[in-house]
GROMACS .gro file of C-alpha atoms in nm:
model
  413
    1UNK     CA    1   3.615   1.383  -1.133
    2UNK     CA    2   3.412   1.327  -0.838
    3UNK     CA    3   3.042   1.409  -0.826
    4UNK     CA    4   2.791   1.404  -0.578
    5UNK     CA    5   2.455   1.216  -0.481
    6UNK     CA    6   2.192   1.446  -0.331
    7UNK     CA    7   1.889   1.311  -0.150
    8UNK     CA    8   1.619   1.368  -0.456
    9UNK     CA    9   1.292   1.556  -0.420
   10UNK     CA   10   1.059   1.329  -0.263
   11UNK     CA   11   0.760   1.517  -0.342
   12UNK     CA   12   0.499   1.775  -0.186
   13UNK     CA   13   0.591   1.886   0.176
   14UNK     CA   14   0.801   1.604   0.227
   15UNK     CA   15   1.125   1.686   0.361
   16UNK     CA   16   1.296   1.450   0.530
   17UNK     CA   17   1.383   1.098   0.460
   18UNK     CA   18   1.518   0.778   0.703
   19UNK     CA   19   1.803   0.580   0.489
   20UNK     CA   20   1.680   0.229   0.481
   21UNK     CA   21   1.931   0.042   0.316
   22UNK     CA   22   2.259   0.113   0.119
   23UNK     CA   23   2.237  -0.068  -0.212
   24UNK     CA   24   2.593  -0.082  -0.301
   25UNK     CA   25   2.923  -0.093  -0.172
   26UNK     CA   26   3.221   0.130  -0.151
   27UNK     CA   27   3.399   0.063  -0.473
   28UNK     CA   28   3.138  -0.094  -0.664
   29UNK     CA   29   3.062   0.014  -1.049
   30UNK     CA   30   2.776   0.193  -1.126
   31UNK     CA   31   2.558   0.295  -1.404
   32UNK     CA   32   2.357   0.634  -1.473
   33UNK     CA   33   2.042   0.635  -1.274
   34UNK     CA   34   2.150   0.299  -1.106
   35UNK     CA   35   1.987   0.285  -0.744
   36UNK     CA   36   2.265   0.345  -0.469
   37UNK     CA   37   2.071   0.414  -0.150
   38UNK     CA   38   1.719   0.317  -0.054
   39UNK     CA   39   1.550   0.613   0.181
   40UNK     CA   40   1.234   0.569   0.381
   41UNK     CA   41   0.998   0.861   0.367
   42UNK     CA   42   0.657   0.942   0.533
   43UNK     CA   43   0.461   0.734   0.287
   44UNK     CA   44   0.687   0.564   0.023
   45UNK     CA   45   1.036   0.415   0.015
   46UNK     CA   46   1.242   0.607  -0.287
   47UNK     CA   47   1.584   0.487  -0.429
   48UNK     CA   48   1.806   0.733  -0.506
   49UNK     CA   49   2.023   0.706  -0.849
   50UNK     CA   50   2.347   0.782  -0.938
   51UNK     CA   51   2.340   1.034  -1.183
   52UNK     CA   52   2.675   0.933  -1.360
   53UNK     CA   53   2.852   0.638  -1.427
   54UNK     CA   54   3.149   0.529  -1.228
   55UNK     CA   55   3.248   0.408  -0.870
   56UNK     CA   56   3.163   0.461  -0.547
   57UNK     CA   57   3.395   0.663  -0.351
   58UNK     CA   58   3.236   0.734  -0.082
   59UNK     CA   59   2.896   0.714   0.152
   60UNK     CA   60   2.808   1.025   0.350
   61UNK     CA   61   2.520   0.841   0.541
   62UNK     CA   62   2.487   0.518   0.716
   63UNK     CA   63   2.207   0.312   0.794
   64UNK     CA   64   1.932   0.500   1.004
   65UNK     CA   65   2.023   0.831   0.959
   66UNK     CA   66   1.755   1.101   0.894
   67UNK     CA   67   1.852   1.285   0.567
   68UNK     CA   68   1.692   1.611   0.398
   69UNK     CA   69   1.662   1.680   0.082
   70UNK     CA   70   1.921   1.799  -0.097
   71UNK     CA   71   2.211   1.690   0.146
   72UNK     CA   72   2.460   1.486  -0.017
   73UNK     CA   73   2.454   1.121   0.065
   74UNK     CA   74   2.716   0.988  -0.157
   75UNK     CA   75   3.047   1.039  -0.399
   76UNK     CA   76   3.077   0.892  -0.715
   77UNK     CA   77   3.437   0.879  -0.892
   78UNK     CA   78   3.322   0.910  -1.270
   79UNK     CA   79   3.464   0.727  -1.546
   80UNK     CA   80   3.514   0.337  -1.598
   81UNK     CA   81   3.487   0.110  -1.310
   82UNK     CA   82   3.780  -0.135  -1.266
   83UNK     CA   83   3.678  -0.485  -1.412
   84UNK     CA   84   3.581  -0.728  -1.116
   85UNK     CA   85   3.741  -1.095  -1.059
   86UNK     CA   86   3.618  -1.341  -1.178
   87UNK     CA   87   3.592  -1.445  -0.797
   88UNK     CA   88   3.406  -1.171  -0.701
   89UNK     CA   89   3.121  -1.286  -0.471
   90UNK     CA   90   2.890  -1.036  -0.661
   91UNK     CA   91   2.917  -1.168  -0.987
   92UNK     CA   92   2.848  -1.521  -0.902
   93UNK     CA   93   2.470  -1.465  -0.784
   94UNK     CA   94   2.349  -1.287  -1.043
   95UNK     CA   95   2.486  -1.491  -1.319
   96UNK     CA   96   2.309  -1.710  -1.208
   97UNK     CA   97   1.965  -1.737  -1.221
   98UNK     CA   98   1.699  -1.963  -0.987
   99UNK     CA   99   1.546  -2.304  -1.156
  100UNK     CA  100   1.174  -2.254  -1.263
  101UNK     CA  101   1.046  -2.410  -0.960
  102UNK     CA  102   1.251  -2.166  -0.701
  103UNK     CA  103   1.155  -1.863  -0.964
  104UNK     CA  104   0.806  -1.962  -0.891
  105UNK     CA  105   0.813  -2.007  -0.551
  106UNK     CA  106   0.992  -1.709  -0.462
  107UNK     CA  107   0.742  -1.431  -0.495
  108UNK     CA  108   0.508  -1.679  -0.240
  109UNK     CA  109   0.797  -1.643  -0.009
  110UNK     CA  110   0.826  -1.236  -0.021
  111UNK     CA  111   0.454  -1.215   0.072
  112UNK     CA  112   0.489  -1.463   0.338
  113UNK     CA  113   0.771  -1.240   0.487
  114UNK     CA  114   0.649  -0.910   0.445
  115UNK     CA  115   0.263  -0.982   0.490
  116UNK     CA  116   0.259  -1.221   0.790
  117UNK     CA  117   0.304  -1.092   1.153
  118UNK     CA  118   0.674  -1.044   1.124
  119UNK     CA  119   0.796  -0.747   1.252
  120UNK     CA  120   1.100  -0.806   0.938
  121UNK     CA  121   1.037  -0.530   0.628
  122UNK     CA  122   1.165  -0.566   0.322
  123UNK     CA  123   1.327  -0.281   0.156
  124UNK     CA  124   1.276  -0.264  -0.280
  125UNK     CA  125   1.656  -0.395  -0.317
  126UNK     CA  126   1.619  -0.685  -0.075
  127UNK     CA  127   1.232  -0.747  -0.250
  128UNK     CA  128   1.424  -0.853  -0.583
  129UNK     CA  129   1.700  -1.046  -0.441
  130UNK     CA  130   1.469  -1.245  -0.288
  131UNK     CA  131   1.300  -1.327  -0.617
  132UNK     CA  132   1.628  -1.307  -0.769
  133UNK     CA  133   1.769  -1.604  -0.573
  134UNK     CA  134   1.447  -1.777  -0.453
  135UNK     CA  135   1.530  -1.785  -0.124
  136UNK     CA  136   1.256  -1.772   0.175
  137UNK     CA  137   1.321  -1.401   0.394
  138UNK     CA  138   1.198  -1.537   0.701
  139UNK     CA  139   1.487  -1.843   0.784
  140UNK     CA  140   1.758  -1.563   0.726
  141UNK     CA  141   1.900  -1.327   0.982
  142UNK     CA  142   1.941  -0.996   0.903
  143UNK     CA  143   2.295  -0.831   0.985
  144UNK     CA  144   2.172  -0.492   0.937
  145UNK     CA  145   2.071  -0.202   1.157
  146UNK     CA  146   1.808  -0.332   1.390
  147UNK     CA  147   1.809  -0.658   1.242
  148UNK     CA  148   1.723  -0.565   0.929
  149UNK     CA  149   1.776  -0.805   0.631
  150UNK     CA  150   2.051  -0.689   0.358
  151UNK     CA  151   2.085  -0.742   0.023
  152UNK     CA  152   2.426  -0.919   0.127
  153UNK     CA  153   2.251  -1.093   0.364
  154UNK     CA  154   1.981  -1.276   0.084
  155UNK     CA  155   2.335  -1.316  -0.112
  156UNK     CA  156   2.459  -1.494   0.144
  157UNK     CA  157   2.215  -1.730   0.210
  158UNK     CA  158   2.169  -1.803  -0.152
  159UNK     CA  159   2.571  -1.895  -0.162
  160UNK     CA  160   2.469  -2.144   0.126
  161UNK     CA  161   2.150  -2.265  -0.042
  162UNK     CA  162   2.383  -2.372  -0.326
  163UNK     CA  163   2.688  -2.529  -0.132
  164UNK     CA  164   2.453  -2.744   0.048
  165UNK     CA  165   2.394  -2.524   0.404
  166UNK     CA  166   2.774  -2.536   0.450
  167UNK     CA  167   2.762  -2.129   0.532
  168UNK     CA  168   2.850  -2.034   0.877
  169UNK     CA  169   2.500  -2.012   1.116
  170UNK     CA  170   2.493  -1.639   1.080
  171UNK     CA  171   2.340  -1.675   0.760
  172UNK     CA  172   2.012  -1.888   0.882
  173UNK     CA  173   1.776  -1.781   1.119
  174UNK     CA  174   1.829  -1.790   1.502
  175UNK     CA  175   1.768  -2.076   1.722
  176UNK     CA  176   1.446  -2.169   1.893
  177UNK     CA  177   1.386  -2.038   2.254
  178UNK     CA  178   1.414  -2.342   2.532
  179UNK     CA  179   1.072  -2.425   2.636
  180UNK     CA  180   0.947  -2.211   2.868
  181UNK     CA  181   1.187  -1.950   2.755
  182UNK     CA  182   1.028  -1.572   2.798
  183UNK     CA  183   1.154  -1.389   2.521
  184UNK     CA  184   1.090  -0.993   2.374
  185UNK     CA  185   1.261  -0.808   2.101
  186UNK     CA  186   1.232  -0.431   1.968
  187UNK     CA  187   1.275  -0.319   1.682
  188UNK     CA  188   1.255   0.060   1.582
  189UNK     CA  189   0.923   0.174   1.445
  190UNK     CA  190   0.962   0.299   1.035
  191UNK     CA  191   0.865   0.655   0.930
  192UNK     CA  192   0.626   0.516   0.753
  193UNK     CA  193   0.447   0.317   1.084
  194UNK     CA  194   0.524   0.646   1.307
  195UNK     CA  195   0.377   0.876   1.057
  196UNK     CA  196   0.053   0.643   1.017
  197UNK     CA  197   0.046   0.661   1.416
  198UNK     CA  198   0.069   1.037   1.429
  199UNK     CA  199  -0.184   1.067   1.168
  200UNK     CA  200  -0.446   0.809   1.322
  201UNK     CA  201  -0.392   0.969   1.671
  202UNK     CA  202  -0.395   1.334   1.520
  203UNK     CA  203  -0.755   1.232   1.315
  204UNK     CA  204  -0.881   1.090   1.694
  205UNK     CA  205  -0.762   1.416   1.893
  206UNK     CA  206  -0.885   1.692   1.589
  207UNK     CA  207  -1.214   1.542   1.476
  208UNK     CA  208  -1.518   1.444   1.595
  209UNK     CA  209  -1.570   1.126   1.493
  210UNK     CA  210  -1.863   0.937   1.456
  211UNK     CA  211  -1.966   0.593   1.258
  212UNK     CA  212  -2.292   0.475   1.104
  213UNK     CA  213  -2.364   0.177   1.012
  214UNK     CA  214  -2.604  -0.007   0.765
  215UNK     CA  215  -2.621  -0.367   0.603
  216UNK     CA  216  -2.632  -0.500   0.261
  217UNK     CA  217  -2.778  -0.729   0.010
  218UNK     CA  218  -2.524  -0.840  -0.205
  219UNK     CA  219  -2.682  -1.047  -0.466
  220UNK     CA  220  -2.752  -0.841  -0.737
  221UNK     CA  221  -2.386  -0.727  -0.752
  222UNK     CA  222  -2.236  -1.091  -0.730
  223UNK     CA  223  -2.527  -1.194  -0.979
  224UNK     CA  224  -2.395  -0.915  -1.218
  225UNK     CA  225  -2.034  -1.056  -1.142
  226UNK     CA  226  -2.167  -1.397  -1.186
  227UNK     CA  227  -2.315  -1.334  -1.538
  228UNK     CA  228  -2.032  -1.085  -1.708
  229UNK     CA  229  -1.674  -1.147  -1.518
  230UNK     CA  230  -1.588  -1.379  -1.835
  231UNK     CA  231  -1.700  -1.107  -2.089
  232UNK     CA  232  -1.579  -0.803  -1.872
  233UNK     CA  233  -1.217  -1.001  -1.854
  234UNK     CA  234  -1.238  -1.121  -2.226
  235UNK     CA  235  -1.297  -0.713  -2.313
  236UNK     CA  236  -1.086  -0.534  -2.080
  237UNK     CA  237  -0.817  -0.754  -2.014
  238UNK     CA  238  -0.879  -0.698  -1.559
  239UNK     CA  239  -1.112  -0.863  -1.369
  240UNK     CA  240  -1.452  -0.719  -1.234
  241UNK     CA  241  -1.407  -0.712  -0.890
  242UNK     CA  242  -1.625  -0.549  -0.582
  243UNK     CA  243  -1.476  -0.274  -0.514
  244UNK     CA  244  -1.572  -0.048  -0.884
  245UNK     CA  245  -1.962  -0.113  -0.765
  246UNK     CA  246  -1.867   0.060  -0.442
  247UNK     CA  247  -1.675   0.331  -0.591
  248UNK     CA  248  -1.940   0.414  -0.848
  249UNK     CA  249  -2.192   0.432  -0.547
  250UNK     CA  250  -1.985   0.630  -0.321
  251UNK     CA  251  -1.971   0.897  -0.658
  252UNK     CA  252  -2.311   0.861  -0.637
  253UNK     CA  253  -2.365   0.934  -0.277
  254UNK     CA  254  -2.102   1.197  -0.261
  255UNK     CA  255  -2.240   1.385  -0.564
  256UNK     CA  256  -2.604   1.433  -0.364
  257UNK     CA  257  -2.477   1.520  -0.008
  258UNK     CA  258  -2.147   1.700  -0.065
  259UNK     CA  259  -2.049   1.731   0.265
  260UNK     CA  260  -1.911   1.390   0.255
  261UNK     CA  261  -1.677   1.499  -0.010
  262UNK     CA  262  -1.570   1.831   0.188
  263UNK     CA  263  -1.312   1.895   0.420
  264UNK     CA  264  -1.246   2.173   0.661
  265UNK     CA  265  -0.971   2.398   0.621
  266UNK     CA  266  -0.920   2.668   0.896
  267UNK     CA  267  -1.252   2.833   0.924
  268UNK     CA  268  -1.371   2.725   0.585
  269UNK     CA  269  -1.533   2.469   0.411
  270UNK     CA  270  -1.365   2.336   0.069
  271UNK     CA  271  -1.636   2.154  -0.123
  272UNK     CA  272  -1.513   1.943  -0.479
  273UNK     CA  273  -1.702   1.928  -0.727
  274UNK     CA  274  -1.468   1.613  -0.830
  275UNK     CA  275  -1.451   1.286  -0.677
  276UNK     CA  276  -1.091   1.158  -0.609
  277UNK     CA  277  -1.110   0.835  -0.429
  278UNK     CA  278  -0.821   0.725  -0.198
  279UNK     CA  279  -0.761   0.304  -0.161
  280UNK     CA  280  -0.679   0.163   0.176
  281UNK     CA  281  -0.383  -0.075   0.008
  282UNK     CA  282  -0.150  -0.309   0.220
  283UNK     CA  283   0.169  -0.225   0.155
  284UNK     CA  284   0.530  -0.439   0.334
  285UNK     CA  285   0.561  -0.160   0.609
  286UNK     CA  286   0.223  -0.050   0.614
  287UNK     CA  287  -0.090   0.111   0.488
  288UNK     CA  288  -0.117   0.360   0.260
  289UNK     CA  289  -0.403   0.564   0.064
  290UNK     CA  290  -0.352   0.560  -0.339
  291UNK     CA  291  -0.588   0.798  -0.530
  292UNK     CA  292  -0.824   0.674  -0.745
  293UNK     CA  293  -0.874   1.077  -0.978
  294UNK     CA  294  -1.170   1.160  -1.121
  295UNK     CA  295  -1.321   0.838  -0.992
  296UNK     CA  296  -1.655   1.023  -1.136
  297UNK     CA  297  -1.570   1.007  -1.488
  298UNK     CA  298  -1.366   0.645  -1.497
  299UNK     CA  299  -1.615   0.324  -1.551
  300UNK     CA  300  -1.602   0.016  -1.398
  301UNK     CA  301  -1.275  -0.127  -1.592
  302UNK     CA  302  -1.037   0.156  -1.560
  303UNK     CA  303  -1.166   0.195  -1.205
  304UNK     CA  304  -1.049  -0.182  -1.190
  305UNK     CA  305  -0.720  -0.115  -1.364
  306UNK     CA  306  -0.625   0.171  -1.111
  307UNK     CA  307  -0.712  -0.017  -0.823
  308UNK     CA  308  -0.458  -0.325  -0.950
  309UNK     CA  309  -0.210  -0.152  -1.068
  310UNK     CA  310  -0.224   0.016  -0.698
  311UNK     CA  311  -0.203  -0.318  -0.522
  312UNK     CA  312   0.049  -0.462  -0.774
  313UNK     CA  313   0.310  -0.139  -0.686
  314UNK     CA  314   0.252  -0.091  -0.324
  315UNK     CA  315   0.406  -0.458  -0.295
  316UNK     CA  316   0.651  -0.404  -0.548
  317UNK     CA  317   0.751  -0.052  -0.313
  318UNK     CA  318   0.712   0.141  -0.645
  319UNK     CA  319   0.444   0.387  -0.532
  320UNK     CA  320   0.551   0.739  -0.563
  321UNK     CA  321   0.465   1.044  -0.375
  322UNK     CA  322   0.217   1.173  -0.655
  323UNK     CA  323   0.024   0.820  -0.603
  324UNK     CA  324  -0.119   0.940  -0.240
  325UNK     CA  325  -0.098   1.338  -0.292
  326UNK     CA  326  -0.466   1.442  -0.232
  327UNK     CA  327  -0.799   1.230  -0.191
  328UNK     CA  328  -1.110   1.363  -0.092
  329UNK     CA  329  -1.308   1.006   0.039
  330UNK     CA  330  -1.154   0.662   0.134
  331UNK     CA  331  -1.285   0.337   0.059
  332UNK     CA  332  -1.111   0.069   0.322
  333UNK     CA  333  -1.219  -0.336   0.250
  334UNK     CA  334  -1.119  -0.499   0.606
  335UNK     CA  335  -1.342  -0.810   0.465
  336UNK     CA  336  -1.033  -0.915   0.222
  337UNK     CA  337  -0.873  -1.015   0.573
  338UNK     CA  338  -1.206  -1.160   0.718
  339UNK     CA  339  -1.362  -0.836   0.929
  340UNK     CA  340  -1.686  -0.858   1.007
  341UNK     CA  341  -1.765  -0.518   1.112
  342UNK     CA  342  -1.511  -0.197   1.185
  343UNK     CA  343  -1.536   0.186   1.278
  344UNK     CA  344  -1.265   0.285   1.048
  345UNK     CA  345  -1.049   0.622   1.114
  346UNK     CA  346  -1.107   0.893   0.834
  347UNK     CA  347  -0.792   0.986   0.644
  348UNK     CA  348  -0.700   1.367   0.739
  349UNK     CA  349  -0.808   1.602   0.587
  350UNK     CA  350  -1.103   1.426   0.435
  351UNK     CA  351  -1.379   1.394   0.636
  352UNK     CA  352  -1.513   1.056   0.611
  353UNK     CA  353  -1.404   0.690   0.498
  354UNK     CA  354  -1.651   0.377   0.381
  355UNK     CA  355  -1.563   0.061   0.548
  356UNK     CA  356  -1.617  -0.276   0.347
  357UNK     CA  357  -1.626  -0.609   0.552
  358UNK     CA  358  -1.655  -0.975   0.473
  359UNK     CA  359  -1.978  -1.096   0.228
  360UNK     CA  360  -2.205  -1.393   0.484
  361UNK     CA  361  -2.507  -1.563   0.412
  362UNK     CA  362  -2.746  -1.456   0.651
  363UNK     CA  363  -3.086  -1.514   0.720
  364UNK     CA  364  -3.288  -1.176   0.630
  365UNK     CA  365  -3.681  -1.126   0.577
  366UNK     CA  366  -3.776  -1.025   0.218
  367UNK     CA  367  -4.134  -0.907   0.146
  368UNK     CA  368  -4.242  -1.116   0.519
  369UNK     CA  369  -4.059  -1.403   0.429
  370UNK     CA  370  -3.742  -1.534   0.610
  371UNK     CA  371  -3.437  -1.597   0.372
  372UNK     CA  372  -3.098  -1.671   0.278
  373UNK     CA  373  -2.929  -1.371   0.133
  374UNK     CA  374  -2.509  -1.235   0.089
  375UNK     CA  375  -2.499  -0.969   0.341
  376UNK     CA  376  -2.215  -0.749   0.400
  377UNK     CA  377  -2.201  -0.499   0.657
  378UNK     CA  378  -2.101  -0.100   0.558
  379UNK     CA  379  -1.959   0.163   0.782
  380UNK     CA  380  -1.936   0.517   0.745
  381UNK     CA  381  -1.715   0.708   0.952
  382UNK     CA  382  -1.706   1.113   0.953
  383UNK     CA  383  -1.648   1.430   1.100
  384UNK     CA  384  -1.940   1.535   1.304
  385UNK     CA  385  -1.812   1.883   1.300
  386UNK     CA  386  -1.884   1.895   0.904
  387UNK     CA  387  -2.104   1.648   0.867
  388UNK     CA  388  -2.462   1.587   1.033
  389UNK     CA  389  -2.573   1.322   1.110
  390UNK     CA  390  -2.830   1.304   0.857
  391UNK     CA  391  -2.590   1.372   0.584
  392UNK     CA  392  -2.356   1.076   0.703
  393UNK     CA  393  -2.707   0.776   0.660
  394UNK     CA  394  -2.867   0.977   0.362
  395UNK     CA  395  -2.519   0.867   0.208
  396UNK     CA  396  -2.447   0.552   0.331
  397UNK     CA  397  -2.833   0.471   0.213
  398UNK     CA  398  -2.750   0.587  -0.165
  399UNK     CA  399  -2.466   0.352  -0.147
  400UNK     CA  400  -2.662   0.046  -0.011
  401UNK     CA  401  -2.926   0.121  -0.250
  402UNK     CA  402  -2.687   0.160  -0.552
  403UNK     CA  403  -2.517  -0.188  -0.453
  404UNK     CA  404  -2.856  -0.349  -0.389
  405UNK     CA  405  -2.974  -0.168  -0.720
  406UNK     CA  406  -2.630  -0.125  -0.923
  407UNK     CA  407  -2.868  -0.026  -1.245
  408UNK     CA  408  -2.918   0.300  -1.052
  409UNK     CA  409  -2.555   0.361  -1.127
  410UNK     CA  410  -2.606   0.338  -1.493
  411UNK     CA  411  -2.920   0.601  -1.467
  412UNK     CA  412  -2.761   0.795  -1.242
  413UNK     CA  413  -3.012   0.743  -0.918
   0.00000   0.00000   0.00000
């Protein structure tokens, strides 16, 4: 009996999907809920499962194609696969598994790939045969659409790795250009990066955006950090980092001018009387915006916890579409990469963002004295057409106070 694979829900207003990568073959085995087909949506990358056990019969979709939900992608035959040879090129990889050193390595070498100025992305499939095989993404040359690197094609190179480099070049990257050599290459843009460019460009063109900036004194917060990170780390089992002191403030701020926490809607304004923070994470083909709920009633550690667990899946391609639904204020730390300063773009519909840079000594004057002190500076970018310009430093000045002061988040001040 043949059954059919449907392109799953992908979640709220989301109705279209790019396939990324087909996971199996034609005639391969499968069990229930095994991932067949990885799809690229707006904000996530999604695998969709088989829903019964048996064999592949038959792909409707190729690499590239634009999909909508509910359209079939795929035929299973169900019932018991046909047993493999013992010579089947599949088998041999994943029985067996990388030396301790490689197995360590390996996750060092997906980063590399997917965080480094590559234009190469890695789909969820390809992630884990990269760790699978510990073998480095960036010496092998992807065979499929638009260069993109295949499951086969991490296979493949692992085959070589073994048998000494003996594979055919196809398998290892391409050669240097000759010196002097101009050279160019395109490669098609992901939903995911055309999506963040419509939404960037559509924030510019629809808002009225202005930034304010302010500066501060870090010391009290890394003296806090200083003094409890073992305890904090002994008692909640995640470390105390910066960004729960700037969450906490930003409830703060939001909860006395609530503008900051609105968002225009038509020819309304919807105010919250909840504060649902949204994470600038780096993901492998992008940015996106997890949502921190209720930020107002979490503390510091499962603040901490959310904001981990974030990072941890948006690597691991494991976000869903429920992670970034909603939001009503971003917090975006450029500093983790070294920014100094930054006018960052607020997240439609919300109407502002807080940007976080890099922590400097700098020389500041304290009580008419000239001294040494952490600085970091803050930017708050918003939507003049909601919020005044009052509004926009009144908050920003809560939040430097609260950092500069974090006991005023414990009184609430």
């Amino acid at each position: 009996m043949a059954t059919e694979v449907k392109v799953p829900t992908l979640g709220e207003s989301v109705t279209e999907a790019t396939v990324g990568e087909l996971l199996k073959k034609v005639g391969d085995a499968v069990a229930v809920d095994e991932p067949i087909i990885s799809l690229e949506t707006d904000k996530v990358a999604v695998e969709a499962p088989s829903p019964v056990a048996g064999t592949i019969k038959e792909f409707k979709v190729d690499v590239g194609d634009t999909v909508e939900v509910n359209a079939v992608i795929a035929v299973i035959e169900e019932g018991d696969a046909p047993a493999k040879s013992s010579g089947d090129s599949d088998d041999a990889p994943k029985a067996d598994k990388p030396d301790a050193d490689v197995e360590k390595a390996a996750p060092a070498q997906a980063k590399e790939a997917t965080d480094g100025d590559s234009s190469q992305t890695l789909s969820p499939a390809v992630r884990r045969a990269v760790l699978e095989h510990g073998v480095d993404p960036s010496t092998i040359k992807g065979t499929g659409k638009d260069g993109r690197l295949t499951k086969e094609d991490v296979i493949a190179a692992a085959e070589a790795k073994k048998s000494g480099g003996s594979k055919p070049a196809e398998s290892t990257s391409a050669p240097a250009a000759a010196a002097g050599e101009r050279r160019e290459e395109r490669v098609k843009m992901t939903r995911m990066r055309q999506t963040i460019a419509k939404r960037l460009k559509g924030a510019q063109d629809n808002a009225a955006l202005l930034t304010t900036f302010n500066d501060v004194d870090m010391s009290a917060v890394m003296e806090a950090r200083g003094k409890y990170k073992d305890m904090f780390a002994k008692k909640h089992d995640i470390r105390l980092g910066f960004m729960g002191f700037f969450a906490k403030a930003a409830c703060l701020a939001l909860k006395d001018v609530p503008a900051v926490n609105a968002y225009i809607e038509g020819d309304e304004i919807v105010y919250h009387d909840y504060v649902d923070i949204s994470v600038a994470v780096s993901a492998p083909n992008g940015l996106v915006v997890p949502v921190i709920r209720d930020a107002q009633d979490k503390g510091f550690a499962q603040i901490e916890k959310d904001i981990a667990d974030f990072g941890k899946r948006a690597k691991d391609g494991t976000l869903t579409m429920d992670d970034m639904k909603g939001g009503t204020f971003t917090i975006s730390n450029g500093g983790v990469f070294g920014s100094l300063m930054s006018t960052p773009i607020i997240n439609p519909p919300q109407s502002a963002v807080l940007g976080l840079h890099r922590i400097e000594d700098r020389p500041v004057v304290v009580n008419g004295e000239i001294v040494i002190r952490p600085m970091m500076y803050i930017a708050l970018s918003y939507d003049h057409r909601l919020i005044d310009g009052r509004e926009a430093v009144t908050a920003l000045k809560i939040i430097k106070e609260a950092i500069e002061d974090p006991t005023r988040m414990l009184i609430d001040l």
